[in-house]
């Protein structure tokens, strides 16, 4: 609002009434969390006083609560001003350097600190209560905005077109239309998500892990579990859970950094004793090296027992012969693969065309300039 303007107006009136000439105004909108040395304009004030140390100034505050945010820093700031021979003036409090005056001033500062801490506690309690009732009290995530509802008060509502783009992106990632987060990012870019602003991988991760899109609210740092919210969902909770499972790699094969053609089944075959994945390596013999698969899991009774590469891979080839898919299934898989690939190429082409259009516009603007 106009809080700072009103404070300045009253301070100027005070200066006029007492015959002071206003030389400089320091408008500080930051509380600094109590420490006056973290308040930018308070720091500027002290610098200004130091730069004009040969003069004596009167510093006018609107209210004693504006002087400092807690008792300790109130006393430190008073000492800092005294060291610079500054006379502090306050519109609603008379500074008195007598023992009684100092005592009253300390009590007033402590009272202000208590009031602020109580207000902070009340805000936190009300915010927590709002969360526990199924409402999101913080800044809305991308795809939502706040509206004033006659029944619910401040309520999240979908903010289109971003909300619809997010819904398609999340459902596409869950259904494997988008194979990975990079594909999701490319889709968002192609759709001019967030009015064409640059999309980073971290933003994609936040979208994929935001539970608010399911119509639920939760806040882990406050130990508030998942609660059904009153806002409209973009995706189902089941879809969200499948997305989380995919992000964690459950049910999806991961490419190994140490993958070698020498041991194509490493990481894919398991130990018959403990169920853990088998590793593989070459073992040096008297005249040459021999390939083996073996278990290295601690506590396994078959640990370090070697199995010949030909035995495992030969058995696997026989297994493949028994489960060869039908030609019709292979053809269908090929058609689906090509269709998905073409759609992805089309999306990238659209994104590229959009960038080229923006480039031409910029180049024309530069040329005109």
GROMACS .gro file of C-alpha atoms in nm:
model
  369
    1UNK     CA    1   0.000   0.000   0.000
    2UNK     CA    2   0.118   0.348   0.090
    3UNK     CA    3   0.277   0.264   0.426
    4UNK     CA    4   0.618   0.411   0.343
    5UNK     CA    5   0.464   0.723   0.189
    6UNK     CA    6   0.254   0.781   0.501
    7UNK     CA    7   0.555   0.734   0.729
    8UNK     CA    8   0.763   0.979   0.528
    9UNK     CA    9   0.479   1.232   0.529
   10UNK     CA   10   0.446   1.219   0.909
   11UNK     CA   11   0.825   1.240   0.956
   12UNK     CA   12   0.843   1.548   0.733
   13UNK     CA   13   0.560   1.710   0.929
   14UNK     CA   14   0.747   1.638   1.253
   15UNK     CA   15   1.064   1.794   1.109
   16UNK     CA   16   0.876   2.106   1.001
   17UNK     CA   17   0.708   2.145   1.341
   18UNK     CA   18   1.043   2.125   1.521
   19UNK     CA   19   1.241   2.341   1.278
   20UNK     CA   20   1.453   2.063   1.127
   21UNK     CA   21   1.567   2.077   0.766
   22UNK     CA   22   1.527   1.740   0.589
   23UNK     CA   23   1.857   1.663   0.420
   24UNK     CA   24   1.810   1.297   0.326
   25UNK     CA   25   1.534   1.034   0.335
   26UNK     CA   26   1.607   0.660   0.373
   27UNK     CA   27   1.311   0.442   0.269
   28UNK     CA   28   1.374   0.088   0.394
   29UNK     CA   29   1.125  -0.180   0.286
   30UNK     CA   30   1.338  -0.468   0.419
   31UNK     CA   31   1.321  -0.581   0.780
   32UNK     CA   32   1.655  -0.768   0.763
   33UNK     CA   33   1.526  -1.037   0.996
   34UNK     CA   34   1.613  -0.822   1.302
   35UNK     CA   35   1.973  -0.736   1.214
   36UNK     CA   36   1.987  -0.367   1.116
   37UNK     CA   37   2.308  -0.435   0.922
   38UNK     CA   38   2.101  -0.645   0.682
   39UNK     CA   39   1.864  -0.356   0.612
   40UNK     CA   40   2.000  -0.186   0.299
   41UNK     CA   41   1.882   0.166   0.378
   42UNK     CA   42   1.988   0.144   0.742
   43UNK     CA   43   2.336   0.059   0.616
   44UNK     CA   44   2.318   0.356   0.378
   45UNK     CA   45   2.212   0.580   0.667
   46UNK     CA   46   2.517   0.481   0.874
   47UNK     CA   47   2.743   0.530   0.571
   48UNK     CA   48   2.593   0.875   0.516
   49UNK     CA   49   2.656   0.968   0.880
   50UNK     CA   50   3.015   0.844   0.859
   51UNK     CA   51   3.072   1.044   0.541
   52UNK     CA   52   2.952   1.360   0.723
   53UNK     CA   53   3.108   1.288   1.060
   54UNK     CA   54   3.185   1.656   1.115
   55UNK     CA   55   2.814   1.736   1.145
   56UNK     CA   56   2.557   1.641   1.407
   57UNK     CA   57   2.230   1.503   1.278
   58UNK     CA   58   1.882   1.427   1.405
   59UNK     CA   59   1.739   1.099   1.271
   60UNK     CA   60   1.358   1.078   1.276
   61UNK     CA   61   1.172   0.748   1.290
   62UNK     CA   62   0.798   0.713   1.239
   63UNK     CA   63   0.753   0.452   1.512
   64UNK     CA   64   0.971   0.278   1.770
   65UNK     CA   65   0.885  -0.056   1.600
   66UNK     CA   66   1.048   0.078   1.282
   67UNK     CA   67   1.372   0.148   1.471
   68UNK     CA   68   1.477  -0.217   1.511
   69UNK     CA   69   1.309  -0.557   1.492
   70UNK     CA   70   1.417  -0.704   1.825
   71UNK     CA   71   1.556  -0.591   2.160
   72UNK     CA   72   1.921  -0.687   2.104
   73UNK     CA   73   1.952  -0.506   1.772
   74UNK     CA   74   1.756  -0.212   1.911
   75UNK     CA   75   2.026  -0.161   2.174
   76UNK     CA   76   2.305  -0.216   1.919
   77UNK     CA   77   2.155   0.040   1.682
   78UNK     CA   78   2.117   0.291   1.965
   79UNK     CA   79   2.487   0.243   2.045
   80UNK     CA   80   2.580   0.281   1.676
   81UNK     CA   81   2.392   0.612   1.656
   82UNK     CA   82   2.536   0.735   1.986
   83UNK     CA   83   2.886   0.666   1.856
   84UNK     CA   84   2.809   0.900   1.566
   85UNK     CA   85   2.661   1.171   1.795
   86UNK     CA   86   2.316   1.125   1.640
   87UNK     CA   87   2.002   1.248   1.817
   88UNK     CA   88   1.720   0.996   1.755
   89UNK     CA   89   1.364   1.126   1.738
   90UNK     CA   90   1.043   0.922   1.722
   91UNK     CA   91   0.690   1.044   1.653
   92UNK     CA   92   0.529   0.839   1.929
   93UNK     CA   93   0.813   0.794   2.176
   94UNK     CA   94   1.049   1.031   2.356
   95UNK     CA   95   1.405   0.901   2.383
   96UNK     CA   96   1.541   0.965   2.734
   97UNK     CA   97   1.898   0.879   2.830
   98UNK     CA   98   1.820   0.865   3.203
   99UNK     CA   99   1.824   0.521   3.373
  100UNK     CA  100   1.444   0.524   3.393
  101UNK     CA  101   1.415   0.633   3.031
  102UNK     CA  102   1.654   0.359   2.917
  103UNK     CA  103   1.454   0.102   3.114
  104UNK     CA  104   1.125   0.213   2.960
  105UNK     CA  105   1.282   0.214   2.613
  106UNK     CA  106   1.409  -0.143   2.659
  107UNK     CA  107   1.067  -0.258   2.781
  108UNK     CA  108   0.900  -0.094   2.479
  109UNK     CA  109   1.148  -0.259   2.240
  110UNK     CA  110   1.093  -0.598   2.407
  111UNK     CA  111   0.717  -0.546   2.388
  112UNK     CA  112   0.743  -0.475   2.014
  113UNK     CA  113   0.953  -0.787   1.961
  114UNK     CA  114   0.696  -0.996   2.153
  115UNK     CA  115   0.415  -0.855   1.940
  116UNK     CA  116   0.599  -0.935   1.615
  117UNK     CA  117   0.682  -1.290   1.725
  118UNK     CA  118   0.324  -1.350   1.835
  119UNK     CA  119   0.199  -1.222   1.500
  120UNK     CA  120   0.445  -1.450   1.321
  121UNK     CA  121   0.326  -1.748   1.526
  122UNK     CA  122  -0.037  -1.666   1.451
  123UNK     CA  123   0.038  -1.642   1.079
  124UNK     CA  124   0.212  -1.982   1.084
  125UNK     CA  125  -0.073  -2.140   1.280
  126UNK     CA  126  -0.335  -1.999   1.042
  127UNK     CA  127  -0.129  -2.106   0.740
  128UNK     CA  128  -0.098  -2.458   0.879
  129UNK     CA  129  -0.470  -2.473   0.953
  130UNK     CA  130  -0.543  -2.360   0.598
  131UNK     CA  131  -0.323  -2.640   0.462
  132UNK     CA  132  -0.485  -2.901   0.685
  133UNK     CA  133  -0.825  -2.796   0.550
  134UNK     CA  134  -0.711  -2.868   0.193
  135UNK     CA  135  -0.617  -2.520   0.071
  136UNK     CA  136  -0.281  -2.408  -0.073
  137UNK     CA  137  -0.177  -2.085   0.108
  138UNK     CA  138   0.153  -2.017  -0.070
  139UNK     CA  139   0.248  -1.885  -0.412
  140UNK     CA  140   0.058  -2.079  -0.682
  141UNK     CA  141   0.258  -2.324  -0.896
  142UNK     CA  142   0.283  -2.284  -1.272
  143UNK     CA  143  -0.051  -2.371  -1.430
  144UNK     CA  144  -0.260  -2.233  -1.143
  145UNK     CA  145  -0.366  -1.890  -1.025
  146UNK     CA  146  -0.562  -1.764  -0.726
  147UNK     CA  147  -0.919  -1.645  -0.748
  148UNK     CA  148  -1.160  -1.519  -0.484
  149UNK     CA  149  -1.433  -1.777  -0.425
  150UNK     CA  150  -1.744  -1.685  -0.219
  151UNK     CA  151  -1.737  -2.021  -0.039
  152UNK     CA  152  -1.368  -2.112  -0.018
  153UNK     CA  153  -1.205  -1.770  -0.015
  154UNK     CA  154  -0.865  -1.766  -0.190
  155UNK     CA  155  -0.873  -2.074  -0.415
  156UNK     CA  156  -0.642  -2.221  -0.680
  157UNK     CA  157  -0.792  -2.248  -1.029
  158UNK     CA  158  -0.634  -2.372  -1.356
  159UNK     CA  159  -0.455  -2.099  -1.548
  160UNK     CA  160  -0.495  -2.183  -1.916
  161UNK     CA  161  -0.335  -2.238  -2.160
  162UNK     CA  162  -0.045  -2.343  -1.933
  163UNK     CA  163  -0.269  -2.572  -1.725
  164UNK     CA  164  -0.380  -2.770  -2.031
  165UNK     CA  165  -0.023  -2.791  -2.162
  166UNK     CA  166   0.091  -2.930  -1.825
  167UNK     CA  167  -0.189  -3.188  -1.825
  168UNK     CA  168  -0.091  -3.314  -2.172
  169UNK     CA  169   0.280  -3.318  -2.076
  170UNK     CA  170   0.223  -3.516  -1.755
  171UNK     CA  171  -0.012  -3.768  -1.911
  172UNK     CA  172   0.223  -3.801  -2.209
  173UNK     CA  173   0.519  -3.876  -1.983
  174UNK     CA  174   0.317  -4.131  -1.787
  175UNK     CA  175   0.196  -4.309  -2.104
  176UNK     CA  176   0.545  -4.305  -2.264
  177UNK     CA  177   0.436  -4.071  -2.537
  178UNK     CA  178   0.732  -3.874  -2.402
  179UNK     CA  179   1.006  -4.123  -2.325
  180UNK     CA  180   1.208  -3.898  -2.096
  181UNK     CA  181   1.223  -3.555  -1.937
  182UNK     CA  182   1.404  -3.412  -2.239
  183UNK     CA  183   1.107  -3.503  -2.458
  184UNK     CA  184   0.876  -3.330  -2.208
  185UNK     CA  185   1.095  -3.020  -2.219
  186UNK     CA  186   1.090  -3.016  -2.602
  187UNK     CA  187   0.709  -3.049  -2.597
  188UNK     CA  188   0.676  -2.755  -2.357
  189UNK     CA  189   0.902  -2.543  -2.574
  190UNK     CA  190   0.708  -2.632  -2.888
  191UNK     CA  191   0.383  -2.525  -2.716
  192UNK     CA  192   0.520  -2.182  -2.612
  193UNK     CA  193   0.478  -2.281  -2.248
  194UNK     CA  194   0.489  -1.985  -2.004
  195UNK     CA  195   0.459  -1.747  -2.299
  196UNK     CA  196   0.770  -1.883  -2.465
  197UNK     CA  197   1.006  -1.834  -2.171
  198UNK     CA  198   1.310  -2.060  -2.162
  199UNK     CA  199   1.240  -2.400  -2.005
  200UNK     CA  200   1.510  -2.565  -1.794
  201UNK     CA  201   1.541  -2.930  -1.693
  202UNK     CA  202   1.491  -2.841  -1.327
  203UNK     CA  203   1.155  -2.683  -1.413
  204UNK     CA  204   1.048  -3.001  -1.590
  205UNK     CA  205   1.139  -3.203  -1.279
  206UNK     CA  206   0.931  -2.969  -1.061
  207UNK     CA  207   0.630  -3.014  -1.289
  208UNK     CA  208   0.662  -3.393  -1.278
  209UNK     CA  209   0.684  -3.401  -0.896
  210UNK     CA  210   0.421  -3.137  -0.808
  211UNK     CA  211   0.143  -3.317  -0.618
  212UNK     CA  212  -0.086  -3.011  -0.637
  213UNK     CA  213  -0.167  -3.108  -0.996
  214UNK     CA  214  -0.357  -3.411  -0.856
  215UNK     CA  215  -0.597  -3.198  -0.652
  216UNK     CA  216  -0.415  -3.284  -0.327
  217UNK     CA  217  -0.200  -3.072  -0.095
  218UNK     CA  218   0.095  -3.172   0.121
  219UNK     CA  219   0.400  -3.012   0.283
  220UNK     CA  220   0.674  -3.247   0.395
  221UNK     CA  221   0.879  -2.988   0.586
  222UNK     CA  222   0.578  -2.923   0.812
  223UNK     CA  223   0.503  -3.296   0.834
  224UNK     CA  224   0.163  -3.245   0.672
  225UNK     CA  225   0.070  -3.556   0.474
  226UNK     CA  226  -0.135  -3.574   0.157
  227UNK     CA  227  -0.479  -3.413   0.200
  228UNK     CA  228  -0.759  -3.387  -0.058
  229UNK     CA  229  -0.771  -3.028  -0.171
  230UNK     CA  230  -1.057  -2.809  -0.287
  231UNK     CA  231  -0.894  -2.702  -0.613
  232UNK     CA  232  -0.946  -2.864  -0.952
  233UNK     CA  233  -0.700  -3.141  -1.044
  234UNK     CA  234  -0.513  -3.152  -1.374
  235UNK     CA  235  -0.429  -3.525  -1.353
  236UNK     CA  236  -0.540  -3.820  -1.142
  237UNK     CA  237  -0.350  -3.933  -0.835
  238UNK     CA  238  -0.289  -4.270  -1.005
  239UNK     CA  239  -0.123  -4.098  -1.300
  240UNK     CA  240   0.096  -3.899  -1.061
  241UNK     CA  241   0.206  -4.213  -0.876
  242UNK     CA  242   0.301  -4.385  -1.202
  243UNK     CA  243   0.503  -4.077  -1.298
  244UNK     CA  244   0.692  -4.096  -0.966
  245UNK     CA  245   0.760  -4.465  -1.023
  246UNK     CA  246   0.896  -4.389  -1.369
  247UNK     CA  247   1.118  -4.111  -1.231
  248UNK     CA  248   1.261  -4.355  -0.978
  249UNK     CA  249   1.334  -4.606  -1.252
  250UNK     CA  250   1.091  -4.871  -1.127
  251UNK     CA  251   0.990  -5.100  -1.410
  252UNK     CA  252   1.223  -4.933  -1.658
  253UNK     CA  253   1.559  -5.059  -1.782
  254UNK     CA  254   1.847  -4.819  -1.732
  255UNK     CA  255   2.150  -4.803  -1.960
  256UNK     CA  256   2.470  -4.902  -1.782
  257UNK     CA  257   2.776  -4.681  -1.818
  258UNK     CA  258   2.995  -4.994  -1.824
  259UNK     CA  259   2.791  -5.175  -2.089
  260UNK     CA  260   3.014  -5.387  -2.315
  261UNK     CA  261   2.934  -5.618  -2.604
  262UNK     CA  262   3.156  -5.874  -2.432
  263UNK     CA  263   2.882  -5.926  -2.168
  264UNK     CA  264   2.546  -5.820  -2.312
  265UNK     CA  265   2.350  -5.983  -2.026
  266UNK     CA  266   2.538  -5.813  -1.742
  267UNK     CA  267   2.281  -5.645  -1.519
  268UNK     CA  268   1.993  -5.836  -1.679
  269UNK     CA  269   2.052  -6.182  -1.529
  270UNK     CA  270   2.017  -6.255  -1.159
  271UNK     CA  271   2.175  -6.495  -0.912
  272UNK     CA  272   1.970  -6.811  -0.847
  273UNK     CA  273   2.071  -6.803  -0.478
  274UNK     CA  274   2.019  -6.440  -0.368
  275UNK     CA  275   1.829  -6.282  -0.659
  276UNK     CA  276   2.083  -6.003  -0.704
  277UNK     CA  277   2.220  -5.897  -1.041
  278UNK     CA  278   2.520  -6.084  -1.177
  279UNK     CA  279   2.829  -5.898  -1.286
  280UNK     CA  280   3.084  -6.023  -1.541
  281UNK     CA  281   3.451  -6.000  -1.623
  282UNK     CA  282   3.742  -6.164  -1.797
  283UNK     CA  283   3.955  -6.401  -1.587
  284UNK     CA  284   4.321  -6.449  -1.672
  285UNK     CA  285   4.429  -6.811  -1.724
  286UNK     CA  286   4.772  -6.959  -1.794
  287UNK     CA  287   4.765  -6.891  -2.165
  288UNK     CA  288   4.462  -6.667  -2.226
  289UNK     CA  289   4.162  -6.489  -2.067
  290UNK     CA  290   3.823  -6.654  -2.001
  291UNK     CA  291   3.484  -6.477  -1.978
  292UNK     CA  292   3.263  -6.545  -1.674
  293UNK     CA  293   2.948  -6.416  -1.508
  294UNK     CA  294   2.950  -6.421  -1.127
  295UNK     CA  295   2.770  -6.295  -0.817
  296UNK     CA  296   2.940  -6.040  -0.591
  297UNK     CA  297   2.656  -5.972  -0.346
  298UNK     CA  298   2.759  -5.993   0.017
  299UNK     CA  299   2.603  -6.273   0.218
  300UNK     CA  300   2.523  -6.482  -0.090
  301UNK     CA  301   2.625  -6.847  -0.063
  302UNK     CA  302   2.711  -6.843  -0.435
  303UNK     CA  303   2.923  -6.528  -0.409
  304UNK     CA  304   3.227  -6.526  -0.642
  305UNK     CA  305   3.118  -6.856  -0.801
  306UNK     CA  306   3.192  -6.825  -1.172
  307UNK     CA  307   2.951  -6.924  -1.449
  308UNK     CA  308   3.079  -6.958  -1.802
  309UNK     CA  309   2.969  -6.691  -2.045
  310UNK     CA  310   2.877  -6.951  -2.310
  311UNK     CA  311   2.653  -7.139  -2.062
  312UNK     CA  312   2.444  -6.834  -1.966
  313UNK     CA  313   2.424  -6.672  -2.309
  314UNK     CA  314   2.361  -7.007  -2.479
  315UNK     CA  315   2.068  -7.074  -2.244
  316UNK     CA  316   1.937  -6.725  -2.310
  317UNK     CA  317   1.945  -6.780  -2.687
  318UNK     CA  318   1.739  -7.095  -2.643
  319UNK     CA  319   1.493  -6.897  -2.433
  320UNK     CA  320   1.464  -6.636  -2.706
  321UNK     CA  321   1.390  -6.906  -2.962
  322UNK     CA  322   1.097  -7.023  -2.748
  323UNK     CA  323   0.951  -6.674  -2.713
  324UNK     CA  324   1.002  -6.522  -3.057
  325UNK     CA  325   0.717  -6.274  -3.120
  326UNK     CA  326   0.484  -6.321  -3.412
  327UNK     CA  327   0.547  -6.127  -3.731
  328UNK     CA  328   0.215  -5.937  -3.688
  329UNK     CA  329   0.325  -5.811  -3.345
  330UNK     CA  330   0.661  -5.701  -3.479
  331UNK     CA  331   0.493  -5.513  -3.764
  332UNK     CA  332   0.253  -5.343  -3.522
  333UNK     CA  333   0.539  -5.244  -3.292
  334UNK     CA  334   0.723  -5.099  -3.591
  335UNK     CA  335   0.418  -4.896  -3.700
  336UNK     CA  336   0.371  -4.758  -3.346
  337UNK     CA  337   0.740  -4.673  -3.318
  338UNK     CA  338   0.744  -4.488  -3.650
  339UNK     CA  339   0.422  -4.303  -3.558
  340UNK     CA  340   0.563  -4.186  -3.224
  341UNK     CA  341   0.890  -4.088  -3.389
  342UNK     CA  342   0.716  -3.887  -3.661
  343UNK     CA  343   0.510  -3.700  -3.402
  344UNK     CA  344   0.822  -3.614  -3.210
  345UNK     CA  345   0.996  -3.494  -3.527
  346UNK     CA  346   0.689  -3.283  -3.613
  347UNK     CA  347   0.694  -3.125  -3.267
  348UNK     CA  348   1.063  -3.043  -3.299
  349UNK     CA  349   1.003  -2.901  -3.648
  350UNK     CA  350   0.728  -2.676  -3.509
  351UNK     CA  351   0.957  -2.563  -3.230
  352UNK     CA  352   1.235  -2.494  -3.479
  353UNK     CA  353   0.997  -2.301  -3.704
  354UNK     CA  354   0.885  -2.092  -3.406
  355UNK     CA  355   1.245  -2.009  -3.318
  356UNK     CA  356   1.321  -1.917  -3.680
  357UNK     CA  357   1.015  -1.688  -3.684
  358UNK     CA  358   1.131  -1.516  -3.365
  359UNK     CA  359   1.481  -1.483  -3.513
  360UNK     CA  360   1.344  -1.315  -3.826
  361UNK     CA  361   1.143  -1.076  -3.609
  362UNK     CA  362   1.449  -0.986  -3.402
  363UNK     CA  363   1.662  -0.942  -3.712
  364UNK     CA  364   1.395  -0.714  -3.865
  365UNK     CA  365   1.377  -0.512  -3.543
  366UNK     CA  366   1.757  -0.473  -3.540
  367UNK     CA  367   1.752  -0.374  -3.907
  368UNK     CA  368   1.478  -0.114  -3.846
  369UNK     CA  369   1.667   0.024  -3.549
   0.00000   0.00000   0.00000
